[in-house]
Amino acid sequence: MSDDLDTIPALAASLFAELLASEQLARALVTRSLPGGMQLSHFSVLNLLAHLNEERTPAQLAEAFHVNRSAMSNTISRLEWAGHVHVRPDWDDARRKWVAISPAGRAARDAALAAFLPRISTIVRDLGAPEVRRALPVLRRLRERLEDES
């Protein structure tokens, strides 16, 4: 395939159409599988905190998810109410708070993963692990470029 200017815009449009459609379908699959009352935004925050295994400020979480601070504060409040995160003041700066995943939050995150990971695993198996492995570096570079643009 040539890289002339007529081909690149069409390729870009097709790529983003597939990405957007796949993203919507993946969100729907995961959302249907989440334990009662958990939203995708809740799972996403719990998953990040579990992965990092470190506290984060609400501002750091908002930046990581490319949302405004008020949206992240709402998500954190709901997670705190459910007992899935612990929020503590910053002892050096009273204006700041720190958020950490609680044992109940880790259990809820693990339950959510257990609910949808088998379905995602089936899709990966059907596509073929080697093909998925080849796609991951391209998708990762695409995400990194999009992060650079935002």
Coordinates of C-alpha atoms in Angstrom, one line a residue, residues 22-44 111-113 115-117 119-120:
S22 CA -14.5 -1.6 19.5
E23 CA -14.2 0.7 22.5
Q24 CA -18.0 1.0 22.7
L25 CA -18.5 -2.7 22.5
A26 CA -15.8 -3.5 25.0
R27 CA -17.3 -0.9 27.5
A28 CA -20.7 -2.5 27.1
L29 CA -19.3 -6.0 27.6
V30 CA -17.4 -5.0 30.7
T31 CA -20.3 -2.9 32.1
R32 CA -22.7 -5.8 31.8
S33 CA -20.3 -8.0 33.7
L34 CA -19.5 -5.6 36.6
P35 CA -20.8 -6.6 40.1
G36 CA -24.0 -4.8 41.2
G37 CA -23.7 -1.1 41.6
M38 CA -20.2 -0.8 40.2
Q39 CA -19.7 1.5 37.2
L40 CA -16.9 1.3 34.7
S41 CA -15.4 4.5 36.1
H42 CA -15.3 2.9 39.5
F43 CA -13.6 -0.3 38.2
S44 CA -11.1 1.8 36.2
A111 CA -14.6 -9.9 41.4
A112 CA -15.1 -7.6 38.5
L113 CA -12.1 -9.0 36.7
A115 CA -16.7 -11.6 35.9
F116 CA -15.5 -10.3 32.5
L117 CA -12.0 -11.7 32.0
R119 CA -15.3 -13.3 28.0
I120 CA -12.3 -11.2 27.0

